[in-house]
Amino acid sequence: MSHHKDDIRIDEAEDTSLKTENISVGAGAYNSACKSSDNGKGVGVMYQQQGAVKIHNGRIIGCDSEGYIVRHCSDASKGSPFKYDKFYFYNEKYFRTHTINHSHAHAFIDIGIRNNKHVFCYYGKEKDAKNLYTHNGIFHSFTYKDPTIKKSVTSSDFNTFLSFSTAPHLVSKIVYYHYVEEYDNKKHETVLRYVKTSASDIKHYGEVANK
């Protein structure tokens, strides 16, 4: 998830988007105007950076003209606290007709929003993954070893989940939702898909900050 380390010049992003949009993502789907009522919700944003279609999962923290301001955590390999990044996602029309001064500004191709504020991030292995990475998602449930009764317990309580953030070794499994990129053969477009997945090798985790 730390694919955004190298900032790119915005004029380069505009040029690249114009040249490769139809090749990479078909017609695209600019389907969301910015709504302040979406603040706090879980979000997946698909955008294009230097020709490559990418996705960020995080929490909406604001509305900037015709674009969303999204926060997510990244580069968590060094442990807690997480590094939180702020990204500005504008619709394509705004992106092409305004001078964008934000260092992390991207034109969104597609955006998916869920009315769920239990957005969190963790450093670990997603289901079937071989390597540890930083992941962003929306909490569903988790399984942990209760230190009192010494037995495995599954809970869907988010506050209980966060209470184990200082003891991730007691957490055996996390189940969560997030957006992934998928190519729709019928539409000939790259689209967002909301999926449920799990992780069983968790090193540490935390809530995506609002501020």
Short mmCIF file of N, CA, C and O in Angstrom, two decimals, residues 44-176:
data_model
loop_
_atom_site.label_atom_id
_atom_site.label_comp_id
_atom_site.label_asym_id
_atom_site.label_seq_id
_atom_site.Cartn_x
_atom_site.Cartn_y
_atom_site.Cartn_z
N GLY A 44 -13.22 3.87 -0.93
CA GLY A 44 -12.20 3.35 -1.83
C GLY A 44 -12.17 4.29 -3.03
O GLY A 44 -13.21 4.62 -3.58
N VAL A 45 -10.99 4.74 -3.41
CA VAL A 45 -10.85 5.66 -4.54
C VAL A 45 -9.93 5.04 -5.58
O VAL A 45 -8.82 4.63 -5.26
N MET A 46 -10.41 4.94 -6.80
CA MET A 46 -9.58 4.44 -7.89
C MET A 46 -9.11 5.64 -8.71
O MET A 46 -9.91 6.50 -9.08
N TYR A 47 -7.82 5.70 -8.98
CA TYR A 47 -7.27 6.84 -9.70
C TYR A 47 -6.14 6.35 -10.59
O TYR A 47 -5.72 5.20 -10.53
N GLN A 48 -5.65 7.25 -11.40
CA GLN A 48 -4.59 6.89 -12.33
C GLN A 48 -3.34 7.71 -12.04
O GLN A 48 -3.40 8.93 -11.90
N GLN A 49 -2.22 7.03 -11.93
CA GLN A 49 -0.96 7.71 -11.65
C GLN A 49 0.09 7.18 -12.61
O GLN A 49 0.42 6.00 -12.60
N GLN A 50 0.57 8.06 -13.48
CA GLN A 50 1.57 7.70 -14.48
C GLN A 50 1.17 6.46 -15.27
O GLN A 50 1.96 5.55 -15.49
N GLY A 51 -0.08 6.43 -15.69
CA GLY A 51 -0.55 5.33 -16.53
C GLY A 51 -1.10 4.15 -15.79
O GLY A 51 -1.87 3.37 -16.34
N ALA A 52 -0.72 3.98 -14.52
CA ALA A 52 -1.16 2.81 -13.75
C ALA A 52 -2.41 3.15 -12.95
O ALA A 52 -2.49 4.21 -12.32
N VAL A 53 -3.37 2.26 -12.97
CA VAL A 53 -4.58 2.44 -12.17
C VAL A 53 -4.30 1.94 -10.76
O VAL A 53 -3.82 0.83 -10.56
N LYS A 54 -4.60 2.78 -9.76
CA LYS A 54 -4.31 2.43 -8.37
C LYS A 54 -5.52 2.70 -7.49
O LYS A 54 -6.44 3.40 -7.89
N ILE A 55 -5.47 2.13 -6.29
CA ILE A 55 -6.58 2.28 -5.36
C ILE A 55 -6.06 2.67 -3.98
O ILE A 55 -5.03 2.16 -3.55
N HIS A 56 -6.79 3.56 -3.33
CA HIS A 56 -6.54 3.82 -1.91
C HIS A 56 -7.82 3.53 -1.14
O HIS A 56 -8.91 3.90 -1.57
N ASN A 57 -7.69 2.86 -0.01
CA ASN A 57 -8.79 2.67 0.92
C ASN A 57 -8.53 3.53 2.14
O ASN A 57 -7.40 3.58 2.63
N GLY A 58 -9.56 4.19 2.65
CA GLY A 58 -9.35 5.02 3.82
C GLY A 58 -10.64 5.61 4.34
O GLY A 58 -11.71 5.03 4.19
N ARG A 59 -10.53 6.78 4.96
CA ARG A 59 -11.67 7.46 5.56
C ARG A 59 -11.77 8.86 4.99
O ARG A 59 -10.76 9.58 4.89
N ILE A 60 -12.98 9.27 4.62
CA ILE A 60 -13.20 10.62 4.12
C ILE A 60 -13.13 11.59 5.30
O ILE A 60 -13.82 11.42 6.29
N ILE A 61 -12.27 12.60 5.18
CA ILE A 61 -12.12 13.57 6.26
C ILE A 61 -12.55 14.97 5.85
O ILE A 61 -12.53 15.88 6.67
N GLY A 62 -12.91 15.14 4.58
CA GLY A 62 -13.33 16.48 4.17
C GLY A 62 -13.69 16.54 2.70
O GLY A 62 -13.55 15.58 1.96
N CYS A 63 -14.17 17.73 2.33
CA CYS A 63 -14.61 17.99 0.96
C CYS A 63 -13.91 19.25 0.50
O CYS A 63 -14.00 20.28 1.16
N ASP A 64 -13.21 19.18 -0.61
CA ASP A 64 -12.47 20.32 -1.13
C ASP A 64 -13.00 20.64 -2.52
O ASP A 64 -12.62 19.99 -3.49
N SER A 65 -13.89 21.61 -2.61
CA SER A 65 -14.56 21.95 -3.86
C SER A 65 -15.22 20.70 -4.43
O SER A 65 -16.10 20.14 -3.80
N GLU A 66 -14.79 20.21 -5.58
CA GLU A 66 -15.42 19.05 -6.18
C GLU A 66 -14.60 17.78 -5.96
O GLU A 66 -14.55 16.89 -6.81
N GLY A 67 -13.96 17.69 -4.84
CA GLY A 67 -13.13 16.53 -4.59
C GLY A 67 -13.15 16.10 -3.14
O GLY A 67 -13.46 16.89 -2.25
N TYR A 68 -12.81 14.83 -2.92
CA TYR A 68 -12.75 14.29 -1.56
C TYR A 68 -11.34 14.40 -1.00
O TYR A 68 -10.36 14.25 -1.73
N ILE A 69 -11.27 14.64 0.31
CA ILE A 69 -10.00 14.55 1.02
C ILE A 69 -10.07 13.26 1.82
O ILE A 69 -10.97 13.07 2.63
N VAL A 70 -9.13 12.37 1.56
CA VAL A 70 -9.15 11.04 2.15
C VAL A 70 -7.87 10.81 2.95
O VAL A 70 -6.78 11.16 2.51
N ARG A 71 -8.03 10.21 4.13
CA ARG A 71 -6.87 9.87 4.94
C ARG A 71 -6.78 8.35 5.05
O ARG A 71 -7.78 7.66 5.23
N HIS A 72 -5.56 7.84 4.92
CA HIS A 72 -5.36 6.41 5.13
C HIS A 72 -3.97 6.22 5.73
O HIS A 72 -3.18 7.15 5.81
N CYS A 73 -3.68 5.05 6.20
CA CYS A 73 -2.37 4.85 6.82
C CYS A 73 -1.46 4.09 5.88
O CYS A 73 -1.90 3.29 5.05
N SER A 74 -0.19 4.37 5.99
CA SER A 74 0.79 3.80 5.08
C SER A 74 2.11 3.57 5.82
O SER A 74 2.31 4.05 6.92
N ASP A 75 2.96 2.81 5.19
CA ASP A 75 4.32 2.63 5.70
C ASP A 75 4.34 2.23 7.17
O ASP A 75 5.05 2.81 7.98
N ALA A 76 3.55 1.21 7.51
CA ALA A 76 3.43 0.82 8.91
C ALA A 76 4.45 -0.24 9.32
O ALA A 76 4.38 -0.76 10.43
N SER A 77 5.37 -0.55 8.45
CA SER A 77 6.32 -1.62 8.73
C SER A 77 7.22 -1.32 9.93
O SER A 77 7.79 -2.23 10.52
N LYS A 78 7.34 -0.04 10.28
CA LYS A 78 8.21 0.33 11.40
C LYS A 78 7.47 0.36 12.73
O LYS A 78 8.03 0.73 13.75
N GLY A 79 6.22 -0.05 12.70
CA GLY A 79 5.48 -0.15 13.96
C GLY A 79 4.57 1.02 14.23
O GLY A 79 4.53 2.00 13.52
N SER A 80 3.86 0.91 15.32
CA SER A 80 2.92 1.94 15.73
C SER A 80 3.68 3.13 16.33
O SER A 80 4.73 2.94 16.93
N PRO A 81 3.20 4.37 16.20
CA PRO A 81 1.98 4.74 15.52
C PRO A 81 2.14 4.72 14.00
O PRO A 81 3.26 4.85 13.49
N PHE A 82 1.03 4.56 13.29
CA PHE A 82 1.06 4.52 11.84
C PHE A 82 1.35 5.89 11.26
O PHE A 82 1.08 6.91 11.87
N LYS A 83 1.88 5.87 10.07
CA LYS A 83 2.04 7.11 9.32
C LYS A 83 0.73 7.33 8.54
O LYS A 83 0.30 6.46 7.79
N TYR A 84 0.09 8.47 8.75
CA TYR A 84 -1.16 8.77 8.07
C TYR A 84 -0.91 9.75 6.93
O TYR A 84 -0.23 10.75 7.10
N ASP A 85 -1.44 9.44 5.79
CA ASP A 85 -1.31 10.31 4.62
C ASP A 85 -2.65 10.91 4.26
O ASP A 85 -3.70 10.29 4.46
N LYS A 86 -2.61 12.11 3.71
CA LYS A 86 -3.81 12.79 3.26
C LYS A 86 -3.76 12.93 1.75
O LYS A 86 -2.76 13.38 1.19
N PHE A 87 -4.83 12.53 1.08
CA PHE A 87 -4.90 12.62 -0.37
C PHE A 87 -6.12 13.42 -0.80
O PHE A 87 -7.18 13.34 -0.17
N TYR A 88 -5.96 14.18 -1.89
CA TYR A 88 -7.05 14.98 -2.42
C TYR A 88 -7.49 14.36 -3.73
O TYR A 88 -6.72 14.25 -4.68
N PHE A 89 -8.74 13.93 -3.81
CA PHE A 89 -9.25 13.29 -5.00
C PHE A 89 -10.34 14.16 -5.63
O PHE A 89 -11.37 14.42 -5.01
N TYR A 90 -10.09 14.60 -6.86
CA TYR A 90 -11.02 15.48 -7.57
C TYR A 90 -11.65 14.72 -8.73
O TYR A 90 -11.04 13.82 -9.30
N ASN A 91 -12.86 15.15 -9.11
CA ASN A 91 -13.42 14.53 -10.30
C ASN A 91 -12.64 15.01 -11.52
O ASN A 91 -11.90 16.00 -11.47
N GLU A 92 -12.78 14.30 -12.61
CA GLU A 92 -11.94 14.54 -13.78
C GLU A 92 -12.11 15.94 -14.35
O GLU A 92 -11.13 16.59 -14.73
N LYS A 93 -13.33 16.44 -14.38
CA LYS A 93 -13.58 17.77 -14.94
C LYS A 93 -12.82 18.83 -14.15
O LYS A 93 -12.16 19.70 -14.72
N TYR A 94 -12.91 18.75 -12.83
CA TYR A 94 -12.23 19.73 -11.99
C TYR A 94 -10.71 19.62 -12.16
O TYR A 94 -10.00 20.61 -12.26
N PHE A 95 -10.24 18.38 -12.20
CA PHE A 95 -8.80 18.13 -12.28
C PHE A 95 -8.20 18.72 -13.54
O PHE A 95 -7.08 19.21 -13.54
N ARG A 96 -8.95 18.67 -14.63
CA ARG A 96 -8.42 19.13 -15.92
C ARG A 96 -8.56 20.63 -16.13
O ARG A 96 -7.91 21.19 -17.01
N THR A 97 -9.40 21.29 -15.35
CA THR A 97 -9.66 22.71 -15.59
C THR A 97 -9.15 23.62 -14.49
O THR A 97 -9.35 24.83 -14.56
N HIS A 98 -8.51 23.07 -13.47
CA HIS A 98 -7.98 23.88 -12.38
C HIS A 98 -6.51 23.56 -12.14
O HIS A 98 -6.03 22.48 -12.43
N THR A 99 -5.83 24.55 -11.58
CA THR A 99 -4.45 24.32 -11.16
C THR A 99 -4.47 23.73 -9.75
O THR A 99 -4.96 24.36 -8.83
N ILE A 100 -3.97 22.51 -9.63
CA ILE A 100 -3.98 21.82 -8.34
C ILE A 100 -2.62 21.99 -7.68
O ILE A 100 -1.58 21.66 -8.25
N ASN A 101 -2.62 22.51 -6.45
CA ASN A 101 -1.37 22.76 -5.75
C ASN A 101 -1.04 21.70 -4.70
O ASN A 101 0.04 21.70 -4.13
N HIS A 102 -1.96 20.79 -4.42
CA HIS A 102 -1.69 19.77 -3.42
C HIS A 102 -0.69 18.75 -3.94
O HIS A 102 -0.75 18.33 -5.09
N SER A 103 0.22 18.34 -3.09
CA SER A 103 1.24 17.38 -3.53
C SER A 103 0.68 15.98 -3.72
O SER A 103 1.25 15.18 -4.44
N HIS A 104 -0.47 15.69 -3.08
CA HIS A 104 -1.07 14.37 -3.23
C HIS A 104 -2.47 14.50 -3.85
O HIS A 104 -3.45 14.04 -3.30
N ALA A 105 -2.54 15.15 -5.01
CA ALA A 105 -3.83 15.35 -5.66
C ALA A 105 -3.94 14.43 -6.86
O ALA A 105 -3.02 14.31 -7.67
N HIS A 106 -5.08 13.76 -6.96
CA HIS A 106 -5.31 12.85 -8.08
C HIS A 106 -6.74 13.00 -8.57
O HIS A 106 -7.65 13.26 -7.80
N ALA A 107 -6.92 12.80 -9.87
CA ALA A 107 -8.27 12.77 -10.43
C ALA A 107 -8.84 11.39 -10.22
O ALA A 107 -8.24 10.40 -10.61
N PHE A 108 -10.02 11.30 -9.58
CA PHE A 108 -10.55 9.97 -9.36
C PHE A 108 -11.29 9.46 -10.59
O PHE A 108 -11.97 10.18 -11.29
N ILE A 109 -11.09 8.18 -10.87
CA ILE A 109 -11.74 7.50 -11.97
C ILE A 109 -13.06 6.92 -11.46
O ILE A 109 -14.07 6.95 -12.11
N ASP A 110 -13.01 6.37 -10.28
CA ASP A 110 -14.19 5.78 -9.66
C ASP A 110 -14.03 5.89 -8.16
O ASP A 110 -12.91 5.91 -7.64
N ILE A 111 -15.15 5.97 -7.46
CA ILE A 111 -15.07 6.09 -6.01
C ILE A 111 -16.24 5.31 -5.40
O ILE A 111 -17.36 5.36 -5.90
N GLY A 112 -15.93 4.53 -4.37
CA GLY A 112 -16.97 3.79 -3.67
C GLY A 112 -16.99 4.19 -2.21
O GLY A 112 -15.94 4.33 -1.58
N ILE A 113 -18.19 4.39 -1.67
CA ILE A 113 -18.32 4.88 -0.30
C ILE A 113 -19.21 3.94 0.51
O ILE A 113 -20.26 3.50 0.03
N ARG A 114 -18.78 3.63 1.70
CA ARG A 114 -19.59 2.81 2.61
C ARG A 114 -19.88 3.61 3.88
O ARG A 114 -19.00 4.25 4.43
N ASN A 115 -21.12 3.53 4.35
CA ASN A 115 -21.50 4.26 5.55
C ASN A 115 -21.09 3.46 6.79
O ASN A 115 -21.92 2.93 7.51
N ASN A 116 -19.81 3.36 7.00
CA ASN A 116 -19.28 2.59 8.12
C ASN A 116 -18.04 3.32 8.63
O ASN A 116 -17.10 3.53 7.88
N LYS A 117 -18.05 3.70 9.89
CA LYS A 117 -16.94 4.50 10.42
C LYS A 117 -15.86 3.66 11.09
O LYS A 117 -14.90 4.20 11.62
N HIS A 118 -16.01 2.34 11.04
CA HIS A 118 -15.00 1.49 11.69
C HIS A 118 -13.84 1.22 10.75
O HIS A 118 -13.52 0.08 10.43
N VAL A 119 -13.21 2.30 10.32
CA VAL A 119 -12.09 2.20 9.39
C VAL A 119 -10.80 2.02 10.19
O VAL A 119 -10.55 2.74 11.15
N PHE A 120 -9.99 1.05 9.79
CA PHE A 120 -8.76 0.80 10.53
C PHE A 120 -7.67 0.35 9.55
O PHE A 120 -7.92 0.12 8.37
N CYS A 121 -6.47 0.24 10.07
CA CYS A 121 -5.36 -0.24 9.27
C CYS A 121 -4.52 -1.20 10.12
O CYS A 121 -4.55 -1.14 11.34
N TYR A 122 -3.82 -2.08 9.42
CA TYR A 122 -2.98 -3.02 10.16
C TYR A 122 -1.77 -3.39 9.31
O TYR A 122 -1.76 -3.20 8.09
N TYR A 123 -0.76 -3.89 9.95
CA TYR A 123 0.42 -4.39 9.26
C TYR A 123 0.44 -5.90 9.45
O TYR A 123 0.52 -6.39 10.56
N GLY A 124 0.31 -6.62 8.35
CA GLY A 124 0.27 -8.07 8.44
C GLY A 124 0.03 -8.71 7.09
O GLY A 124 0.21 -8.07 6.06
N LYS A 125 -0.38 -9.96 7.12
CA LYS A 125 -0.60 -10.71 5.88
C LYS A 125 -2.09 -10.88 5.63
O LYS A 125 -2.81 -11.44 6.45
N GLU A 126 -2.51 -10.41 4.50
CA GLU A 126 -3.86 -10.64 4.06
C GLU A 126 -4.00 -12.12 3.67
O GLU A 126 -3.01 -12.82 3.45
N LYS A 127 -5.24 -12.61 3.59
CA LYS A 127 -5.49 -14.00 3.25
C LYS A 127 -4.76 -14.39 1.97
O LYS A 127 -4.83 -13.71 0.95
N ASP A 128 -4.03 -15.50 2.03
CA ASP A 128 -3.28 -16.07 0.90
C ASP A 128 -2.06 -15.24 0.48
O ASP A 128 -1.42 -15.55 -0.53
N ALA A 129 -1.72 -14.19 1.22
CA ALA A 129 -0.56 -13.39 0.87
C ALA A 129 0.71 -14.01 1.43
O ALA A 129 0.69 -14.72 2.43
N LYS A 130 1.83 -13.71 0.77
CA LYS A 130 3.12 -14.26 1.21
C LYS A 130 3.91 -13.26 2.04
O LYS A 130 4.76 -13.65 2.85
N ASN A 131 3.64 -11.99 1.84
CA ASN A 131 4.43 -10.95 2.50
C ASN A 131 3.58 -10.05 3.39
O ASN A 131 2.37 -9.94 3.22
N LEU A 132 4.26 -9.40 4.33
CA LEU A 132 3.61 -8.43 5.21
C LEU A 132 3.49 -7.08 4.51
O LEU A 132 4.43 -6.61 3.88
N TYR A 133 2.31 -6.48 4.64
CA TYR A 133 2.08 -5.17 4.06
C TYR A 133 1.17 -4.37 4.98
O TYR A 133 0.53 -4.92 5.86
N THR A 134 1.09 -3.05 4.70
CA THR A 134 0.10 -2.21 5.37
C THR A 134 -1.21 -2.32 4.61
O THR A 134 -1.24 -2.19 3.40
N HIS A 135 -2.29 -2.57 5.33
CA HIS A 135 -3.61 -2.70 4.71
C HIS A 135 -4.58 -1.74 5.38
O HIS A 135 -4.50 -1.50 6.58
N ASN A 136 -5.52 -1.23 4.60
CA ASN A 136 -6.58 -0.36 5.09
C ASN A 136 -7.92 -1.02 4.82
O ASN A 136 -8.15 -1.54 3.73
N GLY A 137 -8.82 -1.02 5.78
CA GLY A 137 -10.11 -1.66 5.58
C GLY A 137 -11.17 -1.20 6.55
O GLY A 137 -10.95 -0.29 7.36
N ILE A 138 -12.34 -1.82 6.45
CA ILE A 138 -13.46 -1.53 7.32
C ILE A 138 -13.74 -2.77 8.16
O ILE A 138 -13.98 -3.86 7.64
N PHE A 139 -13.69 -2.60 9.45
CA PHE A 139 -13.76 -3.71 10.40
C PHE A 139 -15.06 -4.50 10.31
O PHE A 139 -16.15 -3.95 10.16
N HIS A 140 -14.92 -5.82 10.40
CA HIS A 140 -16.08 -6.71 10.51
C HIS A 140 -16.05 -7.48 11.83
O HIS A 140 -16.97 -7.41 12.62
N SER A 141 -14.96 -8.21 12.08
CA SER A 141 -14.83 -8.99 13.31
C SER A 141 -13.38 -9.41 13.49
O SER A 141 -12.56 -9.24 12.59
N PHE A 142 -13.09 -9.97 14.65
CA PHE A 142 -11.74 -10.49 14.87
C PHE A 142 -11.78 -11.61 15.90
O PHE A 142 -12.74 -11.75 16.67
N THR A 143 -10.75 -12.42 15.88
CA THR A 143 -10.62 -13.53 16.83
C THR A 143 -9.35 -13.32 17.63
O THR A 143 -8.31 -12.99 17.07
N TYR A 144 -9.46 -13.51 18.94
CA TYR A 144 -8.32 -13.27 19.81
C TYR A 144 -8.29 -14.30 20.94
O TYR A 144 -9.30 -14.95 21.25
N LYS A 145 -7.14 -14.42 21.54
CA LYS A 145 -7.01 -15.29 22.70
C LYS A 145 -7.25 -14.45 23.95
O LYS A 145 -6.49 -13.54 24.25
N ASP A 146 -8.32 -14.77 24.65
CA ASP A 146 -8.66 -14.02 25.85
C ASP A 146 -7.63 -14.34 26.94
O ASP A 146 -7.46 -15.49 27.33
N PRO A 147 -6.91 -13.33 27.43
CA PRO A 147 -5.86 -13.56 28.43
C PRO A 147 -6.40 -14.06 29.77
O PRO A 147 -5.66 -14.64 30.56
N THR A 148 -7.69 -13.84 30.02
CA THR A 148 -8.28 -14.26 31.30
C THR A 148 -8.71 -15.73 31.28
O THR A 148 -8.34 -16.51 32.15
N ILE A 149 -9.48 -16.09 30.25
CA ILE A 149 -9.99 -17.46 30.19
C ILE A 149 -9.10 -18.39 29.37
O ILE A 149 -9.34 -19.59 29.30
N LYS A 150 -8.08 -17.80 28.72
CA LYS A 150 -7.11 -18.56 27.93
C LYS A 150 -7.75 -19.32 26.77
O LYS A 150 -7.27 -20.37 26.36
N LYS A 151 -8.84 -18.78 26.26
CA LYS A 151 -9.51 -19.43 25.14
C LYS A 151 -9.68 -18.45 23.98
O LYS A 151 -9.64 -17.24 24.16
N SER A 152 -9.91 -19.00 22.79
CA SER A 152 -10.11 -18.19 21.60
C SER A 152 -11.54 -17.63 21.59
O SER A 152 -12.51 -18.36 21.80
N VAL A 153 -11.64 -16.32 21.32
CA VAL A 153 -12.93 -15.63 21.32
C VAL A 153 -13.06 -14.82 20.03
O VAL A 153 -12.09 -14.20 19.59
N THR A 154 -14.25 -14.84 19.43
CA THR A 154 -14.52 -14.02 18.25
C THR A 154 -15.48 -12.91 18.63
O THR A 154 -16.49 -13.16 19.29
N SER A 155 -15.16 -11.70 18.21
CA SER A 155 -15.97 -10.55 18.58
C SER A 155 -16.12 -9.61 17.38
O SER A 155 -15.22 -9.48 16.56
N SER A 156 -17.28 -8.95 17.31
CA SER A 156 -17.51 -7.94 16.28
C SER A 156 -17.53 -6.54 16.88
O SER A 156 -17.95 -5.58 16.22
N ASP A 157 -17.07 -6.41 18.12
CA ASP A 157 -17.05 -5.12 18.79
C ASP A 157 -15.76 -4.37 18.43
O ASP A 157 -14.66 -4.82 18.73
N PHE A 158 -15.93 -3.21 17.81
CA PHE A 158 -14.78 -2.46 17.31
C PHE A 158 -13.90 -1.93 18.44
O PHE A 158 -12.68 -1.93 18.35
N ASN A 159 -14.51 -1.46 19.51
CA ASN A 159 -13.73 -0.94 20.63
C ASN A 159 -12.90 -2.03 21.30
O ASN A 159 -11.76 -1.79 21.71
N THR A 160 -13.47 -3.22 21.39
CA THR A 160 -12.71 -4.35 21.92
C THR A 160 -11.52 -4.63 21.01
O THR A 160 -10.40 -4.87 21.48
N PHE A 161 -11.77 -4.59 19.73
CA PHE A 161 -10.71 -4.81 18.75
C PHE A 161 -9.56 -3.82 18.93
O PHE A 161 -8.39 -4.20 19.01
N LEU A 162 -9.91 -2.54 19.05
CA LEU A 162 -8.87 -1.53 19.20
C LEU A 162 -8.13 -1.65 20.53
O LEU A 162 -6.98 -1.24 20.64
N SER A 163 -8.79 -2.22 21.53
CA SER A 163 -8.14 -2.38 22.83
C SER A 163 -6.97 -3.36 22.75
O SER A 163 -6.12 -3.38 23.64
N PHE A 164 -6.92 -4.16 21.71
CA PHE A 164 -5.82 -5.11 21.53
C PHE A 164 -4.70 -4.56 20.65
O PHE A 164 -3.78 -5.29 20.29
N SER A 165 -4.78 -3.28 20.31
CA SER A 165 -3.78 -2.71 19.41
C SER A 165 -2.38 -2.73 20.00
O SER A 165 -1.39 -2.70 19.28
N THR A 166 -2.27 -2.80 21.33
CA THR A 166 -0.95 -2.86 21.96
C THR A 166 -0.50 -4.31 22.18
O THR A 166 0.59 -4.55 22.66
N ALA A 167 -1.38 -5.25 21.84
CA ALA A 167 -1.04 -6.66 22.01
C ALA A 167 -1.50 -7.46 20.79
O ALA A 167 -2.32 -8.38 20.90
N PRO A 168 -0.98 -7.13 19.61
CA PRO A 168 -1.44 -7.81 18.39
C PRO A 168 -1.12 -9.30 18.37
O PRO A 168 -1.75 -10.05 17.62
N HIS A 169 -0.19 -9.75 19.20
CA HIS A 169 0.16 -11.17 19.23
C HIS A 169 -1.01 -12.02 19.75
O HIS A 169 -1.05 -13.23 19.52
N LEU A 170 -1.96 -11.38 20.47
CA LEU A 170 -3.13 -12.10 20.96
C LEU A 170 -4.23 -12.21 19.90
O LEU A 170 -5.20 -12.96 20.08
N VAL A 171 -4.08 -11.45 18.80
CA VAL A 171 -5.08 -11.47 17.73
C VAL A 171 -4.68 -12.51 16.69
O VAL A 171 -3.62 -12.42 16.09
N SER A 172 -5.54 -13.50 16.49
CA SER A 172 -5.22 -14.57 15.54
C SER A 172 -5.82 -14.34 14.17
O SER A 172 -5.32 -14.87 13.17
N LYS A 173 -6.89 -13.52 14.10
CA LYS A 173 -7.53 -13.30 12.80
C LYS A 173 -8.31 -12.00 12.79
O LYS A 173 -8.94 -11.64 13.78
N ILE A 174 -8.24 -11.29 11.68
CA ILE A 174 -9.03 -10.09 11.45
C ILE A 174 -9.86 -10.32 10.19
O ILE A 174 -9.34 -10.79 9.18
N VAL A 175 -11.14 -10.00 10.25
CA VAL A 175 -12.01 -10.05 9.08
C VAL A 175 -12.47 -8.62 8.78
O VAL A 175 -12.92 -7.92 9.68
N TYR A 176 -12.33 -8.21 7.53
CA TYR A 176 -12.67 -6.83 7.18
C TYR A 176 -13.05 -6.73 5.71
O TYR A 176 -12.89 -7.66 4.93
#
